[in-house]
Short mmCIF file of C-alpha atoms in Angstrom, two decimals:
data_model
loop_
_atom_site.label_atom_id
_atom_site.label_comp_id
_atom_site.label_asym_id
_atom_site.label_seq_id
_atom_site.Cartn_x
_atom_site.Cartn_y
_atom_site.Cartn_z
CA MET A 1 -34.29 6.04 -12.94
CA GLY A 2 -34.71 2.70 -11.44
CA LEU A 3 -33.44 0.25 -8.92
CA TRP A 4 -29.69 1.03 -9.23
CA ASP A 5 -29.96 4.72 -8.41
CA ASP A 6 -31.62 3.85 -5.07
CA VAL A 7 -29.04 1.11 -4.38
CA GLY A 8 -26.16 3.52 -5.22
CA GLN A 9 -27.65 6.27 -3.02
CA THR A 10 -28.03 3.87 -0.08
CA LEU A 11 -24.45 2.64 -0.52
CA ARG A 12 -23.21 6.22 -0.65
CA ASP A 13 -25.13 7.08 2.56
CA VAL A 14 -23.98 3.99 4.39
CA PHE A 15 -20.32 3.88 3.45
CA PHE A 16 -19.01 7.16 2.07
CA SER A 17 -20.79 10.04 3.71
CA LYS A 18 -18.81 11.90 6.39
CA THR A 19 -21.60 11.43 8.94
CA SER A 20 -21.97 7.71 8.31
CA PRO A 21 -21.58 5.78 11.57
CA LEU A 22 -20.29 2.72 9.74
CA ALA A 23 -17.31 4.53 8.17
CA TRP A 24 -16.33 6.04 11.51
CA PHE A 25 -16.82 2.67 13.25
CA LEU A 26 -14.41 1.10 10.76
CA VAL A 27 -11.77 3.79 11.33
CA ALA A 28 -12.20 3.56 15.10
CA PHE A 29 -11.94 -0.23 14.97
CA LEU A 30 -8.67 -0.14 13.03
CA LEU A 31 -7.21 2.43 15.41
CA ALA A 32 -8.33 0.35 18.42
CA LEU A 33 -6.68 -2.69 16.89
CA ILE A 34 -3.34 -0.91 16.53
CA VAL A 35 -3.49 0.57 20.07
CA TYR A 36 -4.44 -2.84 21.49
CA HIS A 37 -1.47 -4.48 19.77
CA PHE A 38 1.00 -2.01 21.24
CA TYR A 39 -0.66 -2.32 24.69
CA ARG A 40 -0.31 -6.08 24.54
CA GLY A 41 3.33 -5.73 23.72
CA PHE A 42 3.86 -3.51 26.76
CA LYS A 43 2.02 -5.83 29.14
CA GLU A 44 3.78 -8.91 27.78
CA ARG A 45 7.19 -7.35 28.46
CA LYS A 46 6.23 -6.25 31.93
CA ARG A 47 4.82 -9.67 32.80
CA LEU A 48 7.60 -11.94 31.46
CA GLY A 49 10.47 -12.50 33.83
CA THR A 50 13.74 -14.13 32.93
CA SER A 51 12.43 -17.61 33.68
CA ALA A 52 9.11 -17.32 31.86
CA GLN A 53 8.60 -19.23 28.66
CA ALA A 54 8.96 -16.94 25.68
CA ASN A 55 5.89 -16.73 23.52
CA PHE A 56 7.35 -15.71 20.19
CA VAL A 57 6.26 -16.76 16.69
CA SER A 58 8.37 -19.61 15.30
CA PRO A 59 11.69 -18.78 13.58
CA LYS A 60 10.43 -20.32 10.37
CA THR A 61 7.54 -17.83 10.28
CA VAL A 62 9.84 -14.88 11.13
CA ALA A 63 12.22 -15.87 8.30
CA LEU A 64 9.45 -16.49 5.70
CA TYR A 65 7.57 -13.27 6.46
CA GLY A 66 10.75 -11.18 6.45
CA ILE A 67 11.99 -12.67 3.18
CA LEU A 68 8.63 -12.37 1.38
CA THR A 69 8.28 -8.76 2.51
CA ALA A 70 11.76 -7.91 1.23
CA LEU A 71 11.08 -9.77 -2.01
CA THR A 72 7.80 -7.91 -2.67
CA ALA A 73 9.60 -4.55 -2.17
CA ALA A 74 12.57 -5.63 -4.29
CA VAL A 75 10.44 -6.87 -7.23
CA THR A 76 8.42 -3.62 -7.14
CA TYR A 77 11.69 -1.70 -7.09
CA ALA A 78 13.41 -3.67 -9.84
CA SER A 79 10.49 -3.81 -12.28
CA TYR A 80 9.61 -0.12 -11.93
CA LEU A 81 8.78 1.35 -15.38
CA PRO A 82 8.24 5.08 -15.24
CA PHE A 83 5.71 6.32 -17.79
CA SER A 84 4.65 9.79 -18.97
CA PRO A 85 3.52 12.11 -16.14
CA THR A 86 -0.21 11.35 -16.24
CA LYS A 87 0.30 7.59 -16.08
CA GLY A 88 2.33 7.59 -12.82
CA TYR A 89 4.38 4.52 -12.61
CA PHE A 90 3.78 0.89 -13.45
CA ASN A 91 5.37 -2.04 -11.70
CA LEU A 92 5.14 -5.81 -11.21
CA GLY A 93 4.89 -5.69 -7.42
CA GLU A 94 1.35 -6.89 -7.81
CA THR A 95 2.63 -10.27 -9.03
CA MET A 96 4.36 -10.88 -5.66
CA VAL A 97 1.18 -9.98 -3.74
CA PHE A 98 -0.83 -12.42 -5.84
CA PHE A 99 1.92 -15.03 -5.68
CA SER A 100 2.22 -14.92 -1.83
CA ALA A 101 -1.56 -15.00 -1.48
CA LEU A 102 -2.15 -17.87 -3.90
CA ALA A 103 0.88 -20.10 -3.29
CA ILE A 104 1.46 -19.62 0.44
CA GLY A 105 -1.58 -18.22 2.20
CA TRP A 106 -3.82 -15.25 2.93
CA ARG A 107 -1.84 -14.18 6.00
CA GLU A 108 1.38 -13.89 3.93
CA GLY A 109 -0.50 -12.18 1.12
CA ALA A 110 -1.96 -9.62 3.43
CA ILE A 111 1.06 -8.86 5.62
CA CYS A 112 3.94 -9.28 3.21
CA GLY A 113 2.08 -7.74 0.29
CA GLY A 114 0.95 -4.75 2.31
CA ILE A 115 4.17 -3.94 4.20
CA GLY A 116 6.48 -4.81 1.25
CA SER A 117 4.61 -2.62 -1.24
CA ALA A 118 4.45 0.24 1.27
CA ALA A 119 8.24 -0.03 1.85
CA ALA A 120 8.78 0.04 -1.94
CA ASP A 121 6.63 3.13 -2.19
CA ILE A 122 8.86 4.88 0.41
CA LEU A 123 12.04 3.79 -1.44
CA LEU A 124 10.69 4.90 -4.81
CA GLY A 125 10.09 8.41 -3.50
CA SER A 126 6.30 8.32 -3.31
CA GLY A 127 6.08 7.86 0.45
CA ILE A 128 2.81 9.76 0.55
CA TYR A 129 1.11 6.71 -0.91
CA ALA A 130 2.59 4.31 1.66
CA PRO A 131 -0.29 4.22 4.14
CA ILE A 132 -2.92 3.77 1.41
CA THR A 133 -0.72 1.18 -0.33
CA ALA A 134 -0.35 -0.81 2.86
CA VAL A 135 -4.12 -1.03 3.29
CA ALA A 136 -4.97 -1.50 -0.42
CA LYS A 137 -2.39 -4.24 -1.16
CA GLY A 138 -2.96 -5.84 2.23
CA ALA A 139 -6.70 -6.10 1.55
CA GLU A 140 -5.95 -7.39 -1.96
CA GLY A 141 -3.67 -10.15 -0.63
CA PHE A 142 -6.20 -11.02 2.03
CA VAL A 143 -9.19 -11.34 -0.31
CA THR A 144 -7.17 -13.14 -3.04
CA GLY A 145 -5.73 -15.58 -0.50
CA ILE A 146 -9.15 -16.43 0.95
CA ILE A 147 -11.02 -16.91 -2.33
CA GLY A 148 -8.10 -18.05 -4.55
CA ARG A 149 -7.09 -20.92 -2.28
CA LEU A 150 -10.45 -22.66 -2.21
CA LYS A 151 -10.24 -26.14 -3.64
CA GLY A 152 -10.94 -26.56 -7.35
CA GLY A 153 -13.50 -29.05 -8.52
CA ALA A 154 -16.64 -29.76 -10.57
CA HIS A 155 -18.90 -27.70 -8.24
CA TRP A 156 -17.30 -24.52 -9.55
CA GLY A 157 -19.27 -24.74 -12.82
CA PRO A 158 -22.64 -23.48 -11.37
CA VAL A 159 -20.77 -20.90 -9.23
CA LEU A 160 -18.97 -19.52 -12.23
CA GLY A 161 -22.31 -19.38 -14.09
CA VAL A 162 -23.96 -17.45 -11.27
CA VAL A 163 -21.09 -14.94 -11.00
CA ILE A 164 -20.79 -14.22 -14.72
CA GLY A 165 -24.56 -14.21 -15.17
CA LEU A 166 -24.97 -11.63 -12.38
CA LEU A 167 -22.11 -9.48 -13.79
CA ILE A 168 -23.64 -9.44 -17.26
CA ALA A 169 -27.16 -8.76 -15.91
CA VAL A 170 -25.87 -5.87 -13.79
CA ALA A 171 -23.86 -4.44 -16.65
CA ALA A 172 -26.86 -4.70 -18.99
CA SER A 173 -29.30 -3.16 -16.47
CA TRP A 174 -27.53 0.25 -16.34
CA PRO A 175 -28.83 1.56 -19.70
CA LEU A 176 -32.23 -0.27 -19.58
CA PRO A 177 -35.11 2.24 -19.64
CA GLY A 178 -37.53 0.46 -17.23
CA ARG A 179 -39.63 -1.24 -19.97
CA MET A 180 -38.26 -2.85 -23.10
CA PHE A 181 -40.14 -4.58 -25.95
CA GLY A 182 -43.28 -4.15 -23.90
CA VAL A 183 -42.05 -6.25 -20.97
CA ASP A 184 -40.67 -5.26 -17.56
CA GLU A 185 -36.97 -4.70 -17.01
CA TRP A 186 -36.58 -7.50 -14.49
CA ILE A 187 -37.96 -10.20 -16.89
CA VAL A 188 -35.31 -9.26 -19.46
CA LEU A 189 -32.64 -9.42 -16.76
CA VAL A 190 -33.79 -12.81 -15.53
CA ILE A 191 -33.81 -14.24 -19.06
CA LEU A 192 -30.32 -12.77 -19.69
CA PHE A 193 -29.06 -14.31 -16.43
CA LEU A 194 -30.43 -17.75 -17.23
CA VAL A 195 -29.04 -17.74 -20.80
CA THR A 196 -25.59 -16.77 -19.51
CA TRP A 197 -25.75 -19.43 -16.82
CA VAL A 198 -26.52 -22.18 -19.33
CA VAL A 199 -23.85 -20.96 -21.73
CA VAL A 200 -21.15 -20.82 -18.99
CA LEU A 201 -22.16 -24.27 -17.71
CA ALA A 202 -21.88 -25.77 -21.22
CA LEU A 203 -18.43 -24.21 -21.65
CA PHE A 204 -17.39 -25.43 -18.23
CA GLN A 205 -18.29 -29.01 -19.20
CA ARG A 206 -16.24 -28.60 -22.35
CA TRP A 207 -13.02 -27.36 -20.65
CA LYS A 208 -13.59 -28.90 -17.25
CA ASP A 209 -10.00 -29.92 -16.56
CA ILE A 210 -8.67 -26.38 -16.93
CA LEU A 211 -11.58 -24.35 -15.65
CA SER A 212 -12.21 -26.35 -12.50
CA ILE A 213 -8.74 -25.54 -11.17
CA ALA A 214 -8.39 -22.05 -12.53
CA THR A 215 -11.85 -20.74 -11.53
CA PRO A 216 -11.23 -20.01 -7.82
CA MET A 217 -7.93 -18.45 -8.70
CA ILE A 218 -9.42 -16.17 -11.32
CA LEU A 219 -12.27 -15.19 -9.08
CA GLY A 220 -9.88 -14.51 -6.23
CA ILE A 221 -7.61 -12.34 -8.41
CA ALA A 222 -10.60 -10.45 -9.81
CA THR A 223 -12.15 -9.79 -6.37
CA GLY A 224 -8.84 -8.87 -4.77
CA GLY A 225 -7.98 -6.57 -7.68
CA ALA A 226 -11.36 -4.88 -7.43
CA VAL A 227 -10.78 -4.33 -3.68
CA MET A 228 -7.34 -2.82 -4.43
CA VAL A 229 -8.56 -0.46 -7.15
CA ALA A 230 -11.42 0.67 -4.91
CA SER A 231 -9.21 1.20 -1.93
CA TYR A 232 -6.79 3.33 -3.94
CA PHE A 233 -9.61 5.42 -5.33
CA LEU A 234 -11.28 5.98 -1.97
CA GLY A 235 -7.97 6.61 -0.23
CA GLU A 236 -6.89 9.19 -2.77
CA TYR A 237 -10.26 10.88 -2.96
CA PHE A 238 -11.20 10.97 0.72
CA LEU A 239 -7.91 10.73 2.62
CA LEU A 240 -5.41 12.60 0.47
CA ASN A 241 -8.16 14.78 -0.98
CA VAL A 242 -6.32 15.10 -4.32
CA GLY A 243 -9.49 15.92 -6.30
CA LEU A 244 -11.74 13.70 -8.40
CA GLY A 245 -9.66 14.15 -11.58
CA LYS A 246 -6.39 12.81 -10.16
CA ALA A 247 -8.18 9.97 -8.35
CA LEU A 248 -9.96 8.87 -11.52
CA ALA A 249 -6.77 9.08 -13.55
CA GLU A 250 -5.23 6.35 -11.42
CA VAL A 251 -8.04 3.80 -11.94
CA PRO A 252 -7.10 2.59 -15.46
CA ILE A 253 -3.42 2.11 -14.46
CA ASN A 254 -4.45 0.14 -11.42
CA VAL A 255 -6.78 -2.02 -13.48
CA ALA A 256 -3.97 -2.73 -16.00
CA GLN A 257 -1.67 -3.54 -13.10
CA VAL A 258 -4.21 -6.06 -11.71
CA VAL A 259 -4.73 -7.72 -15.08
CA ILE A 260 -1.02 -8.15 -15.83
CA GLY A 261 -0.01 -8.81 -12.23
CA GLY A 262 -2.80 -11.33 -11.80
CA THR A 263 -1.90 -13.23 -14.98
CA ILE A 264 1.76 -13.44 -14.03
CA GLY A 265 1.07 -14.07 -10.30
CA GLY A 266 -1.20 -16.97 -11.16
CA LEU A 267 1.38 -18.43 -13.58
CA LEU A 268 4.10 -18.03 -10.93
CA SER A 269 2.18 -19.94 -8.32
CA PHE A 270 2.11 -22.94 -10.71
CA TYR A 271 5.73 -22.63 -11.94
CA VAL A 272 7.24 -22.15 -8.49
CA ARG A 273 5.33 -25.01 -7.02
CA ARG A 274 6.73 -27.20 -9.79
CA SER A 275 10.36 -26.12 -9.37
CA TYR A 276 10.31 -25.87 -5.57
CA PRO A 277 8.09 -28.72 -4.30
CA ALA A 278 8.89 -27.94 -0.64
CA LEU A 279 6.55 -24.99 -0.95
CA ALA A 280 3.52 -27.23 -0.71
CA ASN A 281 4.50 -28.16 2.87
CA GLN A 282 4.81 -24.56 4.08
CA MET B 1 18.26 0.53 -11.91
CA ALA B 2 21.43 -1.11 -10.66
CA GLY B 3 22.16 1.27 -7.76
CA PHE B 4 19.98 0.84 -4.72
CA VAL B 5 19.18 4.13 -3.06
CA ASP B 6 19.75 4.04 0.66
CA LEU B 7 17.96 7.10 1.90
CA TYR B 8 19.95 7.41 5.17
CA THR B 9 22.98 9.69 4.96
CA GLU B 10 25.63 9.61 7.60
CA ALA B 11 26.18 12.99 9.29
CA ASP B 12 26.38 14.49 12.77
CA THR B 13 23.60 17.01 13.05
CA PHE B 14 21.11 17.51 15.91
CA LEU B 15 18.48 15.61 13.87
CA HIS B 16 20.81 12.61 13.55
CA ARG B 17 21.55 12.61 17.30
CA MET B 18 17.87 12.97 18.27
CA ASP B 19 16.05 10.02 19.72
CA PRO B 20 14.29 8.18 16.84
CA ARG B 21 11.12 7.93 18.92
CA VAL B 22 10.89 11.72 19.00
CA LYS B 23 11.44 11.83 15.25
CA ILE B 24 8.63 9.32 14.60
CA PHE B 25 6.37 11.34 16.86
CA ALA B 26 7.40 14.54 15.04
CA VAL B 27 6.49 13.10 11.64
CA LEU B 28 3.09 12.00 12.87
CA LEU B 29 2.35 15.35 14.50
CA LEU B 30 3.45 17.44 11.49
CA SER B 31 1.36 15.22 9.13
CA LEU B 32 -1.68 15.73 11.34
CA LEU B 33 -0.99 19.46 11.42
CA ALA B 34 -0.93 19.50 7.59
CA LEU B 35 -4.39 17.87 7.63
CA VAL B 36 -5.71 20.33 10.19
CA LEU B 37 -4.59 23.52 8.46
CA SER B 38 -6.72 24.60 5.49
CA ASN B 39 -5.33 27.98 4.54
CA LEU B 40 -2.83 28.16 1.69
CA TYR B 41 -0.47 30.57 3.48
CA TYR B 42 -0.20 28.55 6.71
CA LEU B 43 0.39 25.40 4.63
CA LEU B 44 3.18 27.11 2.78
CA ILE B 45 4.76 28.17 6.11
CA LEU B 46 4.59 24.56 7.25
CA LEU B 47 6.18 23.43 3.98
CA ALA B 48 8.96 25.99 4.43
CA PHE B 49 9.57 24.69 7.96
CA ILE B 50 9.84 21.10 6.68
CA PHE B 51 12.37 22.23 4.06
CA LEU B 52 14.33 24.12 6.72
CA LEU B 53 14.55 20.87 8.71
CA LEU B 54 15.66 18.97 5.64
CA PHE B 55 18.31 21.61 5.06
CA LEU B 56 19.48 21.42 8.66
CA ALA B 57 19.68 17.63 8.33
CA ARG B 58 22.32 18.25 5.60
CA ALA B 59 20.37 16.21 3.07
CA THR B 60 22.50 16.04 -0.06
CA PHE B 61 21.20 17.69 -3.19
CA SER B 62 20.73 14.39 -5.07
CA HIS B 63 18.76 12.93 -2.21
CA THR B 64 16.54 15.96 -1.93
CA MET B 65 15.88 15.89 -5.68
CA PHE B 66 15.01 12.18 -5.45
CA ALA B 67 12.47 13.00 -2.81
CA LEU B 68 11.08 15.93 -4.72
CA LYS B 69 10.95 14.38 -8.17
CA PHE B 70 7.74 12.47 -7.63
CA VAL B 71 6.19 15.05 -5.30
CA LEU B 72 6.56 17.97 -7.69
CA ARG B 73 4.95 16.03 -10.54
CA PHE B 74 2.13 14.95 -8.24
CA MET B 75 1.53 18.53 -7.09
CA ALA B 76 1.55 19.85 -10.66
CA LEU B 77 -1.06 17.25 -11.65
CA ILE B 78 -3.33 18.30 -8.75
CA ILE B 79 -3.06 21.95 -9.65
CA ILE B 80 -3.93 21.28 -13.29
CA LEU B 81 -6.66 18.69 -12.75
CA TRP B 82 -8.42 20.19 -9.68
CA PRO B 83 -10.14 23.17 -11.36
CA ILE B 84 -11.38 21.02 -14.26
CA PHE B 85 -13.35 18.70 -11.98
CA ASP B 86 -14.51 21.30 -9.45
CA PRO B 87 -17.13 23.69 -10.94
CA SER B 88 -18.21 25.31 -7.63
CA GLY B 89 -17.57 28.99 -6.75
CA THR B 90 -18.77 32.22 -8.22
CA PRO B 91 -16.19 34.22 -10.28
CA MET B 92 -16.11 32.01 -13.35
CA LEU B 93 -12.99 32.55 -15.49
CA ALA B 94 -13.66 30.25 -18.48
CA SER B 95 -16.08 27.59 -19.61
CA LEU B 96 -15.97 25.01 -22.29
CA GLY B 97 -19.06 22.81 -22.61
CA PRO B 98 -19.62 21.13 -19.26
CA ILE B 99 -16.23 22.23 -17.86
CA LYS B 100 -16.24 25.42 -15.82
CA ILE B 101 -13.08 26.92 -14.40
CA THR B 102 -13.63 29.15 -11.39
CA GLU B 103 -11.26 31.23 -9.28
CA PRO B 104 -11.89 29.56 -5.87
CA ALA B 105 -11.45 26.18 -7.45
CA ILE B 106 -7.96 27.16 -8.65
CA TRP B 107 -7.04 28.29 -5.08
CA ARG B 108 -8.44 25.08 -3.68
CA GLY B 109 -6.17 23.21 -6.12
CA PHE B 110 -3.14 25.09 -4.86
CA THR B 111 -4.08 24.48 -1.18
CA SER B 112 -4.51 20.78 -1.78
CA ALA B 113 -1.22 20.61 -3.64
CA ALA B 114 0.58 22.37 -0.74
CA ARG B 115 -0.98 19.96 1.77
CA VAL B 116 0.12 16.99 -0.33
CA GLY B 117 3.59 18.47 -0.55
CA CYS B 118 3.80 18.70 3.26
CA LEU B 119 2.53 15.16 3.78
CA ALA B 120 4.95 13.78 1.20
CA THR B 121 8.18 15.57 2.28
CA VAL B 122 7.75 15.24 6.03
CA TRP B 123 8.60 11.53 5.75
CA TYR B 124 12.05 12.32 4.54
CA ILE B 125 13.05 14.09 7.71
CA LEU B 126 12.82 10.69 9.40
CA MET B 127 14.16 8.64 6.49
CA PHE B 128 17.24 10.81 5.84
CA THR B 129 18.41 11.04 9.43
CA THR B 130 17.60 7.63 10.92
CA SER B 131 19.35 4.33 10.16
CA GLN B 132 17.17 1.25 9.71
CA ARG B 133 18.59 -0.26 12.89
CA ASP B 134 17.60 2.75 14.98
CA LEU B 135 14.15 2.87 13.38
CA VAL B 136 13.32 -0.80 14.22
CA ARG B 137 14.76 -0.41 17.71
CA ALA B 138 12.66 2.66 18.35
CA LEU B 139 9.52 0.81 17.23
CA VAL B 140 10.36 -2.12 19.49
CA LYS B 141 11.00 0.27 22.35
CA MET B 142 7.61 1.92 21.70
CA GLY B 143 5.85 -1.39 22.25
CA LEU B 144 6.09 -3.34 18.99
CA ARG B 145 6.60 -7.04 19.76
CA PHE B 146 10.26 -8.03 19.43
CA ASP B 147 9.60 -10.83 16.97
CA PHE B 148 7.64 -8.51 14.68
CA GLY B 149 10.48 -6.02 14.93
CA LEU B 150 12.90 -8.76 13.99
CA THR B 151 10.78 -9.63 10.93
CA LEU B 152 10.83 -5.96 9.90
CA ALA B 153 14.61 -5.79 10.41
CA ILE B 154 15.13 -8.94 8.25
CA SER B 155 13.01 -7.60 5.47
CA LEU B 156 14.89 -4.23 5.47
CA ARG B 157 18.23 -6.00 5.57
CA PHE B 158 17.38 -8.32 2.69
CA LEU B 159 15.91 -5.66 0.41
CA PRO B 160 19.26 -4.58 -1.14
CA THR B 161 20.33 -8.22 -1.33
CA PHE B 162 17.32 -9.23 -3.34
CA SER B 163 17.59 -6.10 -5.50
CA ALA B 164 21.14 -7.15 -6.43
CA LEU B 165 19.97 -10.76 -6.91
CA ILE B 166 17.24 -9.67 -9.34
CA ASP B 167 19.76 -7.63 -11.30
CA SER B 168 22.19 -10.49 -11.64
CA ILE B 169 19.46 -12.91 -12.65
CA LYS B 170 18.27 -10.37 -15.20
CA ASP B 171 21.80 -10.20 -16.61
CA ALA B 172 22.09 -14.02 -16.70
CA GLN B 173 18.78 -14.40 -18.54
CA ARG B 174 19.68 -11.60 -20.90
CA ALA B 175 22.91 -13.47 -21.76
CA ARG B 176 20.66 -16.41 -22.70
CA GLY B 177 18.70 -14.17 -25.10
CA LEU B 178 15.80 -12.83 -23.03
CA GLU B 179 14.43 -9.51 -24.31
CA LEU B 180 13.40 -7.03 -21.65
CA SER B 181 13.41 -3.74 -23.48
CA LYS B 182 11.64 -4.60 -26.73
CA GLY B 183 7.96 -5.18 -27.30
CA GLY B 184 4.83 -3.90 -25.57
CA LEU B 185 4.03 -3.86 -21.90
CA LEU B 186 2.40 -7.25 -21.96
CA LYS B 187 5.38 -8.86 -23.70
CA ILE B 188 7.89 -7.35 -21.23
CA SER B 189 5.75 -8.42 -18.32
CA ARG B 190 5.45 -11.93 -19.66
CA ASN B 191 9.22 -12.11 -20.04
CA TYR B 192 9.65 -11.15 -16.41
CA VAL B 193 8.36 -14.63 -15.44
CA ALA B 194 11.78 -15.99 -16.43
CA ILE B 195 13.33 -13.67 -13.87
CA LEU B 196 10.75 -13.97 -11.13
CA VAL B 197 10.74 -17.78 -10.89
CA PRO B 198 14.46 -18.17 -10.06
CA THR B 199 14.32 -15.11 -7.76
CA ILE B 200 11.40 -16.57 -5.73
CA VAL B 201 12.99 -20.01 -5.48
CA ALA B 202 16.29 -18.50 -4.32
CA ALA B 203 14.45 -16.33 -1.77
CA LEU B 204 12.53 -19.32 -0.41
CA ARG B 205 15.80 -21.22 -0.02
CA THR B 206 17.23 -18.21 1.81
CA ALA B 207 14.23 -18.25 4.16
CA ASP B 208 14.86 -21.90 5.01
CA ALA B 209 18.51 -21.26 5.73
CA LEU B 210 17.62 -18.15 7.74
CA SER B 211 15.18 -20.00 9.96
CA LEU B 212 17.93 -22.57 10.74
CA ALA B 213 20.32 -19.70 11.49
CA LEU B 214 17.74 -18.15 13.88
CA GLN B 215 17.23 -21.43 15.66
CA SER B 216 20.97 -22.08 16.03
CA ARG B 217 21.38 -18.64 17.68
CA ALA B 218 18.74 -19.46 20.26
CA TYR B 219 16.06 -17.14 18.93
CA GLY B 220 13.23 -16.86 21.49
CA ALA B 221 15.07 -18.65 24.28
CA ARG B 222 14.75 -15.69 26.67
CA ALA B 223 11.71 -13.50 26.83
CA ASP B 224 13.52 -10.36 27.99
CA ARG B 225 15.85 -9.62 25.12
CA THR B 226 18.70 -7.37 26.09
CA TYR B 227 20.53 -4.84 23.87
CA LEU B 228 24.11 -3.71 23.78
CA ARG B 229 23.08 -0.09 23.45
CA ASP B 230 19.77 1.14 24.83
CA LEU B 231 17.80 4.13 23.71
CA LYS B 232 17.63 6.87 26.32
CA MET B 233 15.75 10.14 26.21
CA ARG B 234 18.08 13.06 26.91
CA VAL B 235 17.22 16.58 28.00
CA SER B 236 17.57 17.92 24.47
CA ASP B 237 15.13 15.23 23.22
CA GLY B 238 12.63 16.33 25.86
CA ILE B 239 13.00 19.93 24.77
CA ALA B 240 12.49 19.00 21.08
CA LEU B 241 9.37 16.98 22.01
CA GLY B 242 8.00 19.94 23.98
CA VAL B 243 8.50 22.34 21.08
CA LEU B 244 6.81 19.89 18.67
CA VAL B 245 3.82 19.31 20.90
CA ALA B 246 3.45 23.08 21.32
CA ALA B 247 3.66 23.55 17.53
CA PHE B 248 0.87 21.03 17.10
CA VAL B 249 -1.39 21.85 20.02
CA LEU B 250 -1.50 25.67 19.67
CA PRO B 251 -2.91 25.74 16.12
CA VAL B 252 -5.36 22.91 16.92
CA LEU B 253 -6.58 24.73 20.04
CA ALA B 254 -6.84 28.00 18.12
CA LYS B 255 -8.88 26.27 15.38
CA TYR B 256 -11.22 24.09 17.36
CA ALA B 257 -11.52 25.80 20.78
CA PHE B 258 -11.34 29.49 19.76
CA ASN B 259 -12.69 29.22 16.24
CA VAL B 260 -9.82 31.06 14.60
CA LYS B 261 -9.86 30.51 10.89
CA LEU B 262 -6.72 28.60 10.02
#
């Protein structure tokens, strides 16, 4: 009954149907990437003689990536809180993904978050989740690292206004019945958007010193978290084929995990930078 | 929480002696087979075969229970929740408002649970019988770049170290009065900051020291790294590989080339 049904149907056709070329293209692209990586490894070893200059990544990178991966897995393992059967398990591994992405960089967030969380899944006895976890947490670290590490500043006020205004307008447009108070739906939405924008901008001016630094971080955590929750849902529903009920049951836990993990991960990236200043030079 | 579970158990069975590359290949093929089969009985046969392998690998009872604890809960949830959300099929057994429970939906739930069981337990054949060192070496031998393999080896080696470190920092902070068992989820999580900050700082220091150690041992000086012991495929490995490929290819051929319902 309106715009959003058509948009939803188009999205379903493009991304999620089994005959969609885009979905198959994405799968094929990922597979090709993995095959290419192994092929490069083979050729490199064939080509390099004893005298050739080795082309390895630097020892600093090897050490940092190895340590961060181990740390992500260890924190997930140590903070594991088992809940009643329907709730699965809750852990603070998320904090390490957000921390690596925010304090060090998107590469570390993606690689160490993905591989470390997958390793923890295997060690905690839920190895079936490991492939999905690697993709979901990797994508989360990647997105959070890209958006969350943008520079803070005064220009974030209008951006924040646009994002929150759009979110509220979208949320409000679901139950709208086409016409309201005798005016068209889109006029109501535009007015709602503009009002939100002005309110957010006014609040931003008020708490400029906090919000201008925290905004990219919050947006990054929110976007990365949304990516993670969506990847888990899609992976469970389409890949493991566990049924809609089980897949939906996981969503609230994952959202709670993002909220708590994001709060602590954001705090950690401040605290650790303060108590370990060398981190800024990494 | 204190004990760190190392899944590998030392033993001398044919699965332990097998080339790790063959084992990795076996896990991949058996997982694919579980995705190809869609009949409950064949999936149960596959599950029984996986358990036979676990038994032959002399997995200890506690290890097997550790592997099964999560999987059984997961399977039970699928069996319970599947029929509630799947109203298709004709012989309807019960209905309550919008929820309809049908007979084919219940069987579909069981099939999906059996498939998930196969996918979840097949990992442990590899994890129980292969040491971390062999696993990384097999991946490097299969074409993973050596430096990436080293990174993986470092992370696997430091996992128990950091687990122990987190435990001792937890004890130290508890001795200073930190509460970790009282209060709601949010409060407990907030208190974990006092544990995570020292852990991360210690880990980053370890990373610095480790990079110096790598440099001082001439990491990356020679492109062709040599090993003391090299992996070699033996005749028995070849036979195992042949049997596995046959066990995968025959059902797939039967299903897709000759249209046998599997």
